[in-house]
Each structure stands twice: as structure tokens, then as C-alpha cells.
mmCIF file of N, CA and C in Angstrom:
data_model
loop_
_atom_site.group_PDB
_atom_site.id
_atom_site.type_symbol
_atom_site.label_atom_id
_atom_site.label_comp_id
_atom_site.label_asym_id
_atom_site.label_seq_id
_atom_site.Cartn_x
_atom_site.Cartn_y
_atom_site.Cartn_z
ATOM 1 N N ALA A 306 1.898 20.086 -1.183
ATOM 2 C CA ALA A 306 0.505 20.308 -0.820
ATOM 3 C C ALA A 306 -0.416 19.897 -1.969
ATOM 4 N N THR A 307 -0.035 20.257 -3.201
ATOM 5 C CA THR A 307 -0.855 19.898 -4.354
ATOM 6 C C THR A 307 -0.913 18.391 -4.516
ATOM 7 N N LEU A 308 0.210 17.743 -4.341
ATOM 8 C CA LEU A 308 0.279 16.293 -4.454
ATOM 9 C C LEU A 308 -0.657 15.632 -3.439
ATOM 10 N N GLY A 309 -0.617 16.074 -2.208
ATOM 11 C CA GLY A 309 -1.473 15.527 -1.168
ATOM 12 C C GLY A 309 -2.947 15.803 -1.428
ATOM 13 N N ARG A 310 -3.256 16.984 -1.946
ATOM 14 C CA ARG A 310 -4.644 17.330 -2.256
ATOM 15 C C ARG A 310 -5.180 16.433 -3.369
ATOM 16 N N HIS A 311 -4.395 16.248 -4.423
ATOM 17 C CA HIS A 311 -4.825 15.373 -5.520
ATOM 18 C C HIS A 311 -5.016 13.939 -5.022
ATOM 19 N N TYR A 312 -4.070 13.451 -4.227
ATOM 20 C CA TYR A 312 -4.171 12.091 -3.701
ATOM 21 C C TYR A 312 -5.450 11.939 -2.874
ATOM 22 N N GLY A 313 -5.687 12.886 -1.998
ATOM 23 C CA GLY A 313 -6.866 12.823 -1.142
ATOM 24 C C GLY A 313 -8.162 12.835 -1.935
ATOM 25 N N ARG A 314 -8.220 13.647 -2.980
ATOM 26 C CA ARG A 314 -9.436 13.699 -3.803
ATOM 27 C C ARG A 314 -9.659 12.389 -4.552
ATOM 28 N N ILE A 315 -8.604 11.804 -5.091
ATOM 29 C CA ILE A 315 -8.755 10.544 -5.816
ATOM 30 C C ILE A 315 -9.179 9.432 -4.857
ATOM 31 N N ARG A 316 -8.595 9.389 -3.683
ATOM 32 C CA ARG A 316 -8.903 8.330 -2.714
ATOM 33 C C ARG A 316 -10.161 8.627 -1.907
ATOM 34 N N GLY A 317 -10.665 9.860 -1.980
ATOM 35 C CA GLY A 317 -11.842 10.199 -1.190
ATOM 36 C C GLY A 317 -11.525 10.358 0.285
ATOM 37 N N VAL A 318 -10.289 10.779 0.573
ATOM 38 C CA VAL A 318 -9.834 10.948 1.955
ATOM 39 C C VAL A 318 -9.557 12.431 2.181
ATOM 40 N N PRO A 319 -10.243 13.042 3.148
ATOM 41 C CA PRO A 319 -9.936 14.455 3.426
ATOM 42 C C PRO A 319 -8.469 14.640 3.787
ATOM 43 N N VAL A 320 -7.849 15.654 3.207
ATOM 44 C CA VAL A 320 -6.423 15.906 3.443
ATOM 45 C C VAL A 320 -6.160 16.172 4.918
ATOM 46 N N ASP A 321 -7.114 16.763 5.617
ATOM 47 C CA ASP A 321 -6.895 17.090 7.025
ATOM 48 C C ASP A 321 -7.057 15.891 7.959
ATOM 49 N N GLU A 322 -7.291 14.686 7.424
ATOM 50 C CA GLU A 322 -7.382 13.498 8.268
ATOM 51 C C GLU A 322 -6.017 12.967 8.666
ATOM 52 N N GLY A 323 -4.973 13.618 8.235
ATOM 53 C CA GLY A 323 -3.653 13.234 8.686
ATOM 54 C C GLY A 323 -2.827 12.471 7.683
ATOM 55 N N VAL A 324 -3.419 11.922 6.630
ATOM 56 C CA VAL A 324 -2.629 11.247 5.605
ATOM 57 C C VAL A 324 -2.177 12.309 4.610
ATOM 58 N N ARG A 325 -0.880 12.402 4.432
ATOM 59 C CA ARG A 325 -0.366 13.411 3.506
ATOM 60 C C ARG A 325 0.834 12.832 2.769
ATOM 61 N N VAL A 326 1.217 13.505 1.711
ATOM 62 C CA VAL A 326 2.371 13.082 0.933
ATOM 63 C C VAL A 326 3.577 13.879 1.415
ATOM 64 N N ALA A 327 4.604 13.157 1.840
ATOM 65 C CA ALA A 327 5.851 13.795 2.257
ATOM 66 C C ALA A 327 6.866 13.634 1.138
ATOM 67 N N VAL A 328 7.479 14.736 0.748
ATOM 68 C CA VAL A 328 8.480 14.718 -0.308
ATOM 69 C C VAL A 328 9.832 14.964 0.341
ATOM 70 N N LYS A 329 10.759 14.049 0.094
ATOM 71 C CA LYS A 329 12.116 14.200 0.615
ATOM 72 C C LYS A 329 13.054 14.387 -0.559
ATOM 73 N N ALA A 330 13.804 15.474 -0.534
ATOM 74 C CA ALA A 330 14.737 15.782 -1.619
ATOM 75 C C ALA A 330 16.171 15.550 -1.150
ATOM 76 N N THR A 331 16.921 14.853 -1.974
ATOM 77 C CA THR A 331 18.359 14.713 -1.761
ATOM 78 C C THR A 331 19.036 15.269 -3.007
ATOM 79 N N ALA A 332 20.347 15.255 -3.013
ATOM 80 C CA ALA A 332 21.072 15.779 -4.167
ATOM 81 C C ALA A 332 20.819 14.953 -5.416
ATOM 82 N N SER A 333 20.455 13.683 -5.259
ATOM 83 C CA SER A 333 20.317 12.822 -6.434
ATOM 84 C C SER A 333 18.884 12.420 -6.780
ATOM 85 N N LYS A 334 17.930 12.609 -5.857
ATOM 86 C CA LYS A 334 16.576 12.162 -6.172
ATOM 87 C C LYS A 334 15.535 12.768 -5.241
ATOM 88 N N LEU A 335 14.281 12.596 -5.659
ATOM 89 C CA LEU A 335 13.131 12.915 -4.820
ATOM 90 C C LEU A 335 12.466 11.604 -4.440
ATOM 91 N N THR A 336 12.024 11.500 -3.202
ATOM 92 C CA THR A 336 11.231 10.343 -2.802
ATOM 93 C C THR A 336 9.911 10.845 -2.241
ATOM 94 N N TYR A 337 8.872 10.049 -2.456
ATOM 95 C CA TYR A 337 7.537 10.395 -2.007
ATOM 96 C C TYR A 337 7.051 9.313 -1.058
ATOM 97 N N GLN A 338 6.499 9.724 0.058
ATOM 98 C CA GLN A 338 5.926 8.778 0.999
ATOM 99 C C GLN A 338 4.593 9.313 1.481
ATOM 100 N N LEU A 339 3.658 8.408 1.664
ATOM 101 C CA LEU A 339 2.425 8.769 2.347
ATOM 102 C C LEU A 339 2.684 8.564 3.827
ATOM 103 N N VAL A 340 2.436 9.584 4.605
ATOM 104 C CA VAL A 340 2.679 9.485 6.041
ATOM 105 C C VAL A 340 1.394 9.807 6.787
ATOM 106 N N ASP A 341 1.278 9.236 7.983
ATOM 107 C CA ASP A 341 0.112 9.515 8.814
ATOM 108 C C ASP A 341 0.364 10.781 9.626
ATOM 109 N N GLY A 342 -0.552 11.099 10.505
ATOM 110 C CA GLY A 342 -0.449 12.313 11.306
ATOM 111 C C GLY A 342 0.782 12.373 12.182
ATOM 112 N N ASP A 343 1.354 11.213 12.514
ATOM 113 C CA ASP A 343 2.564 11.163 13.338
ATOM 114 C C ASP A 343 3.837 11.109 12.507
ATOM 115 N N GLY A 344 3.704 11.199 11.172
ATOM 116 C CA GLY A 344 4.868 11.162 10.301
ATOM 117 C C GLY A 344 5.353 9.773 9.961
ATOM 118 N N ARG A 345 4.594 8.731 10.339
ATOM 119 C CA ARG A 345 4.993 7.355 10.029
ATOM 120 C C ARG A 345 4.649 7.033 8.576
ATOM 121 N N ASP A 346 5.541 6.339 7.927
ATOM 122 C CA ASP A 346 5.366 5.943 6.530
ATOM 123 C C ASP A 346 4.233 4.921 6.416
ATOM 124 N N THR A 347 3.241 5.219 5.572
ATOM 125 C CA THR A 347 2.144 4.271 5.345
ATOM 126 C C THR A 347 2.282 3.571 3.997
ATOM 127 N N THR A 348 3.299 3.913 3.222
ATOM 128 C CA THR A 348 3.475 3.354 1.883
ATOM 129 C C THR A 348 3.539 1.826 1.862
ATOM 130 N N PRO A 349 4.229 1.153 2.809
ATOM 131 C CA PRO A 349 4.317 -0.312 2.730
ATOM 132 C C PRO A 349 2.968 -1.040 2.831
ATOM 133 N N VAL A 350 1.942 -0.381 3.335
ATOM 134 C CA VAL A 350 0.655 -1.059 3.498
ATOM 135 C C VAL A 350 -0.396 -0.583 2.491
ATOM 136 N N LEU A 351 0.029 0.126 1.447
ATOM 137 C CA LEU A 351 -0.916 0.622 0.446
ATOM 138 C C LEU A 351 -1.385 -0.502 -0.467
ATOM 139 N N ASN A 352 -2.651 -0.454 -0.838
ATOM 140 C CA ASN A 352 -3.146 -1.394 -1.838
ATOM 141 C C ASN A 352 -2.893 -0.813 -3.229
ATOM 142 N N GLN A 353 -3.245 -1.560 -4.270
ATOM 143 C CA GLN A 353 -2.963 -1.126 -5.645
ATOM 144 C C GLN A 353 -3.673 0.178 -5.990
ATOM 145 N N ALA A 354 -4.908 0.339 -5.528
ATOM 146 C CA ALA A 354 -5.648 1.568 -5.808
ATOM 147 C C ALA A 354 -4.950 2.786 -5.195
ATOM 148 N N ALA A 355 -4.450 2.637 -3.977
ATOM 149 C CA ALA A 355 -3.750 3.739 -3.321
ATOM 150 C C ALA A 355 -2.439 4.057 -4.027
ATOM 151 N N MET A 356 -1.727 3.019 -4.482
ATOM 152 C CA MET A 356 -0.480 3.254 -5.227
ATOM 153 C C MET A 356 -0.775 3.972 -6.547
ATOM 154 N N ASN A 357 -1.833 3.565 -7.233
ATOM 155 C CA ASN A 357 -2.214 4.243 -8.477
ATOM 156 C C ASN A 357 -2.590 5.693 -8.202
ATOM 157 N N ALA A 358 -3.345 5.936 -7.147
ATOM 158 C CA ALA A 358 -3.738 7.303 -6.802
ATOM 159 C C ALA A 358 -2.512 8.166 -6.533
ATOM 160 N N LEU A 359 -1.511 7.605 -5.843
ATOM 161 C CA LEU A 359 -0.273 8.340 -5.573
ATOM 162 C C LEU A 359 0.463 8.651 -6.873
ATOM 163 N N ALA A 360 0.523 7.672 -7.776
ATOM 164 C CA ALA A 360 1.204 7.898 -9.063
ATOM 165 C C ALA A 360 0.488 8.982 -9.872
ATOM 166 N N PHE A 361 -0.836 8.938 -9.920
ATOM 167 C CA PHE A 361 -1.580 9.973 -10.646
ATOM 168 C C PHE A 361 -1.375 11.341 -10.005
ATOM 169 N N ALA A 362 -1.420 11.385 -8.688
ATOM 170 C CA ALA A 362 -1.231 12.660 -7.996
ATOM 171 C C ALA A 362 0.129 13.262 -8.333
ATOM 172 N N MET A 363 1.173 12.417 -8.413
ATOM 173 C CA MET A 363 2.503 12.904 -8.792
ATOM 174 C C MET A 363 2.497 13.452 -10.210
ATOM 175 N N LEU A 364 1.893 12.714 -11.140
ATOM 176 C CA LEU A 364 1.835 13.175 -12.533
ATOM 177 C C LEU A 364 1.112 14.507 -12.639
ATOM 178 N N PHE A 365 -0.032 14.604 -11.980
ATOM 179 C CA PHE A 365 -0.816 15.842 -12.052
ATOM 180 C C PHE A 365 -0.048 17.017 -11.457
ATOM 181 N N ALA A 366 0.551 16.811 -10.291
ATOM 182 C CA ALA A 366 1.291 17.894 -9.630
ATOM 183 C C ALA A 366 2.497 18.329 -10.466
ATOM 184 N N GLN A 367 3.219 17.364 -11.046
ATOM 185 C CA GLN A 367 4.374 17.706 -11.876
ATOM 186 C C GLN A 367 3.945 18.470 -13.130
ATOM 187 N N ALA A 368 2.859 18.048 -13.762
ATOM 188 C CA ALA A 368 2.378 18.744 -14.966
ATOM 189 C C ALA A 368 1.952 20.164 -14.627
ATOM 190 N N GLU A 369 1.269 20.328 -13.504
ATOM 191 C CA GLU A 369 0.845 21.674 -13.099
ATOM 192 C C GLU A 369 2.043 22.564 -12.782
ATOM 193 N N GLU A 370 3.053 22.010 -12.144
ATOM 194 C CA GLU A 370 4.261 22.780 -11.821
ATOM 195 C C GLU A 370 4.960 23.234 -13.098
ATOM 196 N N ARG A 371 5.086 22.322 -14.060
ATOM 197 C CA ARG A 371 5.713 22.680 -15.345
ATOM 198 C C ARG A 371 4.910 23.781 -16.037
ATOM 199 N N ALA A 372 3.605 23.650 -16.057
ATOM 200 C CA ALA A 372 2.753 24.659 -16.701
ATOM 201 C C ALA A 372 2.882 26.003 -15.992
ATOM 202 N N ALA A 373 2.958 25.986 -14.672
ATOM 203 C CA ALA A 373 3.086 27.226 -13.903
ATOM 204 C C ALA A 373 4.404 27.934 -14.204
ATOM 205 N N ARG A 374 5.453 27.163 -14.554
ATOM 206 C CA ARG A 374 6.747 27.757 -14.913
ATOM 207 C C ARG A 374 6.813 28.148 -16.381
ATOM 208 N N GLY A 375 5.722 27.918 -17.123
ATOM 209 C CA GLY A 375 5.692 28.268 -18.536
ATOM 210 C C GLY A 375 6.332 27.236 -19.433
ATOM 211 N N GLU A 376 6.593 26.053 -18.904
ATOM 212 C CA GLU A 376 7.200 24.984 -19.691
ATOM 213 C C GLU A 376 6.111 24.156 -20.362
ATOM 214 N N PRO A 377 6.415 23.519 -21.484
ATOM 215 C CA PRO A 377 5.411 22.665 -22.134
ATOM 216 C C PRO A 377 4.947 21.572 -21.167
ATOM 217 N N SER A 378 3.652 21.366 -21.138
ATOM 218 C CA SER A 378 3.113 20.376 -20.222
ATOM 219 C C SER A 378 1.778 19.873 -20.737
ATOM 220 N N TRP A 379 1.620 18.562 -20.728
ATOM 221 C CA TRP A 379 0.342 17.939 -21.039
ATOM 222 C C TRP A 379 0.378 16.507 -20.538
ATOM 223 N N LEU A 380 -0.780 15.910 -20.390
ATOM 224 C CA LEU A 380 -0.869 14.552 -19.868
ATOM 225 C C LEU A 380 -1.634 13.666 -20.833
ATOM 226 N N VAL A 381 -1.179 12.438 -20.982
ATOM 227 C CA VAL A 381 -1.901 11.417 -21.737
ATOM 228 C C VAL A 381 -2.110 10.251 -20.772
ATOM 229 N N LEU A 382 -3.368 9.904 -20.543
ATOM 230 C CA LEU A 382 -3.709 8.834 -19.616
ATOM 231 C C LEU A 382 -4.462 7.746 -20.362
ATOM 232 N N ASP A 383 -3.976 6.518 -20.276
ATOM 233 C CA ASP A 383 -4.598 5.381 -20.944
ATOM 234 C C ASP A 383 -5.273 4.501 -19.902
ATOM 235 N N ASP A 384 -6.584 4.511 -19.897
ATOM 236 C CA ASP A 384 -7.400 3.717 -18.977
ATOM 237 C C ASP A 384 -6.932 3.876 -17.530
ATOM 238 N N PRO A 385 -6.961 5.106 -17.017
ATOM 239 C CA PRO A 385 -6.437 5.343 -15.674
ATOM 240 C C PRO A 385 -7.295 4.789 -14.543
ATOM 241 N N GLY A 386 -8.485 4.317 -14.842
ATOM 242 C CA GLY A 386 -9.369 3.851 -13.784
ATOM 243 C C GLY A 386 -9.109 2.456 -13.274
ATOM 244 N N GLN A 387 -8.103 1.781 -13.806
ATOM 245 C CA GLN A 387 -7.820 0.414 -13.360
ATOM 246 C C GLN A 387 -7.569 0.374 -11.856
ATOM 247 N N SER A 388 -8.181 -0.540 -11.192
ATOM 248 C CA SER A 388 -8.053 -0.829 -9.763
ATOM 249 C C SER A 388 -8.680 0.228 -8.857
ATOM 250 N N LEU A 389 -9.369 1.223 -9.428
ATOM 251 C CA LEU A 389 -10.056 2.197 -8.591
ATOM 252 C C LEU A 389 -11.514 1.792 -8.445
ATOM 253 N N ASP A 390 -12.047 1.938 -7.239
ATOM 254 C CA ASP A 390 -13.458 1.639 -7.031
ATOM 255 C C ASP A 390 -14.303 2.804 -7.543
ATOM 256 N N HIS A 391 -15.607 2.695 -7.385
ATOM 257 C CA HIS A 391 -16.539 3.699 -7.896
ATOM 258 C C HIS A 391 -16.200 5.106 -7.377
ATOM 259 N N ASP A 392 -15.975 5.228 -6.072
ATOM 260 C CA ASP A 392 -15.641 6.535 -5.491
ATOM 261 C C ASP A 392 -14.289 7.034 -5.983
ATOM 262 N N GLY A 393 -13.337 6.127 -6.147
ATOM 263 C CA GLY A 393 -12.025 6.510 -6.678
ATOM 264 C C GLY A 393 -12.125 7.027 -8.098
ATOM 265 N N LEU A 394 -12.994 6.413 -8.898
ATOM 266 C CA LEU A 394 -13.196 6.880 -10.277
ATOM 267 C C LEU A 394 -13.804 8.275 -10.294
ATOM 268 N N ARG A 395 -14.751 8.512 -9.422
ATOM 269 C CA ARG A 395 -15.345 9.859 -9.335
ATOM 270 C C ARG A 395 -14.301 10.884 -8.889
ATOM 271 N N GLY A 396 -13.486 10.508 -7.901
ATOM 272 C CA GLY A 396 -12.436 11.413 -7.443
ATOM 273 C C GLY A 396 -11.418 11.693 -8.533
ATOM 274 N N LEU A 397 -11.032 10.661 -9.275
ATOM 275 C CA LEU A 397 -10.101 10.833 -10.383
ATOM 276 C C LEU A 397 -10.695 11.771 -11.432
ATOM 277 N N ALA A 398 -11.965 11.591 -11.746
ATOM 278 C CA ALA A 398 -12.625 12.460 -12.725
ATOM 279 C C ALA A 398 -12.619 13.914 -12.256
ATOM 280 N N GLU A 399 -12.866 14.145 -10.966
ATOM 281 C CA GLU A 399 -12.840 15.511 -10.429
ATOM 282 C C GLU A 399 -11.459 16.131 -10.568
ATOM 283 N N VAL A 400 -10.425 15.352 -10.261
ATOM 284 C CA VAL A 400 -9.057 15.869 -10.365
ATOM 285 C C VAL A 400 -8.699 16.131 -11.826
ATOM 286 N N VAL A 401 -9.062 15.223 -12.733
ATOM 287 C CA VAL A 401 -8.788 15.431 -14.164
ATOM 288 C C VAL A 401 -9.484 16.697 -14.639
ATOM 289 N N GLU A 402 -10.732 16.886 -14.249
ATOM 290 C CA GLU A 402 -11.458 18.085 -14.659
ATOM 291 C C GLU A 402 -10.760 19.342 -14.145
ATOM 292 N N ASP A 403 -10.314 19.321 -12.896
ATOM 293 C CA ASP A 403 -9.626 20.460 -12.305
ATOM 294 C C ASP A 403 -8.295 20.723 -12.999
ATOM 295 N N VAL A 404 -7.489 19.690 -13.168
ATOM 296 C CA VAL A 404 -6.168 19.835 -13.783
ATOM 297 C C VAL A 404 -6.303 20.289 -15.237
ATOM 298 N N ALA A 405 -7.349 19.838 -15.922
ATOM 299 C CA ALA A 405 -7.549 20.186 -17.337
ATOM 300 C C ALA A 405 -7.818 21.675 -17.541
ATOM 301 N N THR A 406 -8.106 22.407 -16.489
ATOM 302 C CA THR A 406 -8.260 23.860 -16.625
ATOM 303 C C THR A 406 -6.906 24.545 -16.754
ATOM 304 N N ARG A 407 -5.812 23.819 -16.392
ATOM 305 C CA ARG A 407 -4.468 24.390 -16.446
ATOM 306 C C ARG A 407 -3.517 23.653 -17.374
ATOM 307 N N VAL A 408 -3.799 22.378 -17.630
ATOM 308 C CA VAL A 408 -2.906 21.529 -18.409
ATOM 309 C C VAL A 408 -3.748 20.701 -19.376
ATOM 310 N N PRO A 409 -3.389 20.666 -20.661
ATOM 311 C CA PRO A 409 -4.136 19.801 -21.583
ATOM 312 C C PRO A 409 -4.032 18.332 -21.160
ATOM 313 N N VAL A 410 -5.169 17.634 -21.158
ATOM 314 C CA VAL A 410 -5.217 16.231 -20.763
ATOM 315 C C VAL A 410 -5.910 15.434 -21.863
ATOM 316 N N VAL A 411 -5.255 14.375 -22.315
ATOM 317 C CA VAL A 411 -5.857 13.419 -23.241
ATOM 318 C C VAL A 411 -6.071 12.146 -22.435
ATOM 319 N N LEU A 412 -7.308 11.672 -22.395
ATOM 320 C CA LEU A 412 -7.629 10.520 -21.573
ATOM 321 C C LEU A 412 -8.423 9.516 -22.393
ATOM 322 N N ALA A 413 -7.962 8.285 -22.417
ATOM 323 C CA ALA A 413 -8.676 7.199 -23.086
ATOM 324 C C ALA A 413 -9.218 6.271 -22.016
ATOM 325 N N THR A 414 -10.506 5.968 -22.096
ATOM 326 C CA THR A 414 -11.109 5.068 -21.124
ATOM 327 C C THR A 414 -12.298 4.359 -21.750
ATOM 328 N N PHE A 415 -12.765 3.343 -21.075
ATOM 329 C CA PHE A 415 -13.926 2.595 -21.519
ATOM 330 C C PHE A 415 -15.193 3.238 -20.963
ATOM 331 N N PRO A 416 -16.350 2.969 -21.554
ATOM 332 C CA PRO A 416 -17.602 3.478 -20.975
ATOM 333 C C PRO A 416 -17.739 2.996 -19.530
ATOM 334 N N GLY A 417 -18.267 3.865 -18.699
ATOM 335 C CA GLY A 417 -18.448 3.524 -17.288
ATOM 336 C C GLY A 417 -18.409 4.763 -16.426
ATOM 337 N N THR A 418 -18.150 4.587 -15.147
ATOM 338 C CA THR A 418 -18.199 5.679 -14.175
ATOM 339 C C THR A 418 -17.278 6.826 -14.539
ATOM 340 N N LEU A 419 -16.027 6.537 -14.877
ATOM 341 C CA LEU A 419 -15.075 7.604 -15.187
ATOM 342 C C LEU A 419 -15.529 8.387 -16.409
ATOM 343 N N ALA A 420 -15.870 7.704 -17.485
ATOM 344 C CA ALA A 420 -16.313 8.381 -18.711
ATOM 345 C C ALA A 420 -17.590 9.170 -18.459
ATOM 346 N N ASP A 421 -18.551 8.571 -17.767
ATOM 347 C CA ASP A 421 -19.813 9.253 -17.496
ATOM 348 C C ASP A 421 -19.612 10.510 -16.659
ATOM 349 N N THR A 422 -18.751 10.430 -15.658
ATOM 350 C CA THR A 422 -18.491 11.586 -14.804
ATOM 351 C C THR A 422 -17.807 12.703 -15.592
ATOM 352 N N LEU A 423 -16.858 12.356 -16.454
ATOM 353 C CA LEU A 423 -16.178 13.364 -17.260
ATOM 354 C C LEU A 423 -17.123 14.003 -18.279
ATOM 355 N N ILE A 424 -17.999 13.201 -18.858
ATOM 356 C CA ILE A 424 -18.949 13.737 -19.838
ATOM 357 C C ILE A 424 -19.879 14.753 -19.186
ATOM 358 N N ARG A 425 -20.241 14.529 -17.939
ATOM 359 C CA ARG A 425 -21.156 15.440 -17.233
ATOM 360 C C ARG A 425 -20.430 16.562 -16.504
ATOM 361 N N ALA A 426 -19.113 16.681 -16.682
ATOM 362 C CA ALA A 426 -18.334 17.706 -15.974
ATOM 363 C C ALA A 426 -18.903 19.087 -16.268
ATOM 364 N N PRO A 427 -19.215 19.860 -15.225
ATOM 365 C CA PRO A 427 -19.872 21.152 -15.424
ATOM 366 C C PRO A 427 -18.977 22.283 -15.924
ATOM 367 N N SER A 428 -17.673 22.169 -15.752
ATOM 368 C CA SER A 428 -16.813 23.321 -16.043
ATOM 369 C C SER A 428 -16.566 23.545 -17.524
ATOM 370 N N GLY A 429 -16.761 22.529 -18.334
ATOM 371 C CA GLY A 429 -16.452 22.672 -19.751
ATOM 372 C C GLY A 429 -14.971 22.542 -20.038
ATOM 373 N N ALA A 430 -14.157 22.266 -19.008
ATOM 374 C CA ALA A 430 -12.715 22.141 -19.215
ATOM 375 C C ALA A 430 -12.373 20.856 -19.942
ATOM 376 N N VAL A 431 -13.242 19.872 -19.827
ATOM 377 C CA VAL A 431 -12.982 18.580 -20.438
ATOM 378 C C VAL A 431 -13.602 18.548 -21.826
ATOM 379 N N LEU A 432 -12.783 18.301 -22.839
ATOM 380 C CA LEU A 432 -13.311 18.145 -24.186
ATOM 381 C C LEU A 432 -14.072 16.842 -24.241
ATOM 382 N N ARG A 433 -15.198 16.881 -24.816
ATOM 383 C CA ARG A 433 -16.055 15.695 -24.785
ATOM 384 C C ARG A 433 -16.134 15.074 -26.167
ATOM 385 N N HIS A 434 -15.235 14.155 -26.420
ATOM 386 C CA HIS A 434 -15.219 13.442 -27.698
ATOM 387 C C HIS A 434 -15.221 11.948 -27.435
ATOM 388 N N ARG A 435 -15.710 11.233 -28.404
ATOM 389 C CA ARG A 435 -15.777 9.780 -28.292
ATOM 390 C C ARG A 435 -15.317 9.181 -29.607
ATOM 391 N N LEU A 436 -14.576 8.110 -29.525
ATOM 392 C CA LEU A 436 -14.144 7.372 -30.708
ATOM 393 C C LEU A 436 -15.132 6.232 -30.905
ATOM 394 N N ARG A 437 -15.818 6.242 -32.032
ATOM 395 C CA ARG A 437 -16.820 5.210 -32.314
ATOM 396 C C ARG A 437 -16.373 4.347 -33.479
ATOM 397 N N ARG A 438 -16.603 3.071 -33.333
ATOM 398 C CA ARG A 438 -16.330 2.130 -34.401
ATOM 399 C C ARG A 438 -17.548 2.122 -35.324
ATOM 400 N N GLN A 439 -17.316 2.316 -36.618
ATOM 401 C CA GLN A 439 -18.405 2.316 -37.587
ATOM 402 C C GLN A 439 -18.606 0.904 -38.147
ATOM 403 N N ALA A 440 -19.711 0.709 -38.848
ATOM 404 C CA ALA A 440 -20.053 -0.610 -39.389
ATOM 405 C C ALA A 440 -18.966 -1.154 -40.307
ATOM 406 N N ASP A 441 -18.271 -0.270 -41.038
ATOM 407 C CA ASP A 441 -17.231 -0.734 -41.952
ATOM 408 C C ASP A 441 -15.889 -0.993 -41.247
ATOM 409 N N GLY A 442 -15.872 -0.837 -39.910
ATOM 410 C CA GLY A 442 -14.666 -1.091 -39.149
ATOM 411 C C GLY A 442 -13.806 0.147 -38.909
ATOM 412 N N ALA A 443 -14.078 1.230 -39.625
ATOM 413 C CA ALA A 443 -13.321 2.469 -39.426
ATOM 414 C C ALA A 443 -13.737 3.116 -38.117
ATOM 415 N N ALA A 444 -12.834 3.921 -37.556
ATOM 416 C CA ALA A 444 -13.129 4.658 -36.335
ATOM 417 C C ALA A 444 -13.407 6.106 -36.677
ATOM 418 N N LYS A 445 -14.344 6.707 -35.940
ATOM 419 C CA LYS A 445 -14.712 8.088 -36.172
ATOM 420 C C LYS A 445 -14.716 8.818 -34.839
ATOM 421 N N LEU A 446 -14.043 9.966 -34.788
ATOM 422 C CA LEU A 446 -14.033 10.802 -33.587
ATOM 423 C C LEU A 446 -15.206 11.760 -33.677
ATOM 424 N N GLU A 447 -16.054 11.742 -32.656
ATOM 425 C CA GLU A 447 -17.225 12.615 -32.689
ATOM 426 C C GLU A 447 -17.418 13.262 -31.325
ATOM 427 N N GLU A 448 -18.086 14.406 -31.333
ATOM 428 C CA GLU A 448 -18.411 15.076 -30.074
ATOM 429 C C GLU A 448 -19.521 14.321 -29.378
ATOM 430 N N VAL A 449 -19.437 14.263 -28.060
ATOM 431 C CA VAL A 449 -20.515 13.635 -27.287
ATOM 432 C C VAL A 449 -21.733 14.536 -27.404
ATOM 433 N N GLY A 450 -22.887 13.925 -27.621
ATOM 434 C CA GLY A 450 -24.108 14.692 -27.733
ATOM 435 C C GLY A 450 -24.454 15.042 -29.168
ATOM 436 N N SER A 451 -23.569 14.728 -30.117
ATOM 437 C CA SER A 451 -23.900 15.033 -31.508
ATOM 438 C C SER A 451 -24.336 13.782 -32.235
#
């Protein structure tokens, strides 16, 4: 359920529209499929943005599960907005903000929609720091707004 909720938020698709993540467990592995309301696999027709959203949803759900069991858990995301459109970036930012209330998240991204949305996050769960290049070429980590 968490996996499907995260996927839906990143893609901007209501979970109750029938697209959900089905997890099949065997003795040797777990498989994940996006299925429609009739249970048909939609994975073969996913575009890159949808595949990325599914991968992020899996990472977020797994990190939250580990944290809920008291196991060490944190996420490092390097430019996660690749191939996501404007709405996908906003959805990703919402999920990162939500997950960051339970799991430490380190996220590196370029200025733009994702960074702007995270900087304006109302919950305070997202640490707001920026790495700035100084005139001498050195990098300095500073708080946003300072």
C-alpha cells in the first residue's frame, strides 16, 4: 500500500484510479508490477518517468519499513528529478518531504522545480542547505536564507 501511495503521488495519479503496485513474493525473490484495476500488468508500457517513479517508490517504502523495524535506514538521492515532468517533480518533492519525517534523506539536485519545492516545504522536515561555489573555487555549505 505504501509503495502504491508513493508511486501515485510522484506520478500525480490518484491511487484509487485503479493503478496499483502488486508485490509477488516467492521463496527466492520479490517482484513488483504496476497493475490496472483488472489486475493486468502495465509495466511493459511504462515510460522512463513511470519506471523512475516506481524505483523511487520502492526505495522510499523499503527505507520506511526498515526504520519502522528499528533498523538503520537513510536515503541518498543524486539528481532524482531526471525524466520527471514539472508535476512529477512536485510529487517527488512531496514524497521526499513526507518520508524525511521518518527517514533521514540526503538529496542532491540542481536549481529548479524540485529544489524550489523542497526549500518551500512547510513541515520543516527537510533540511535546507545549499552547496555554493565560492570565487576561489572552494565549496561552502550554507543554510538557505542565510
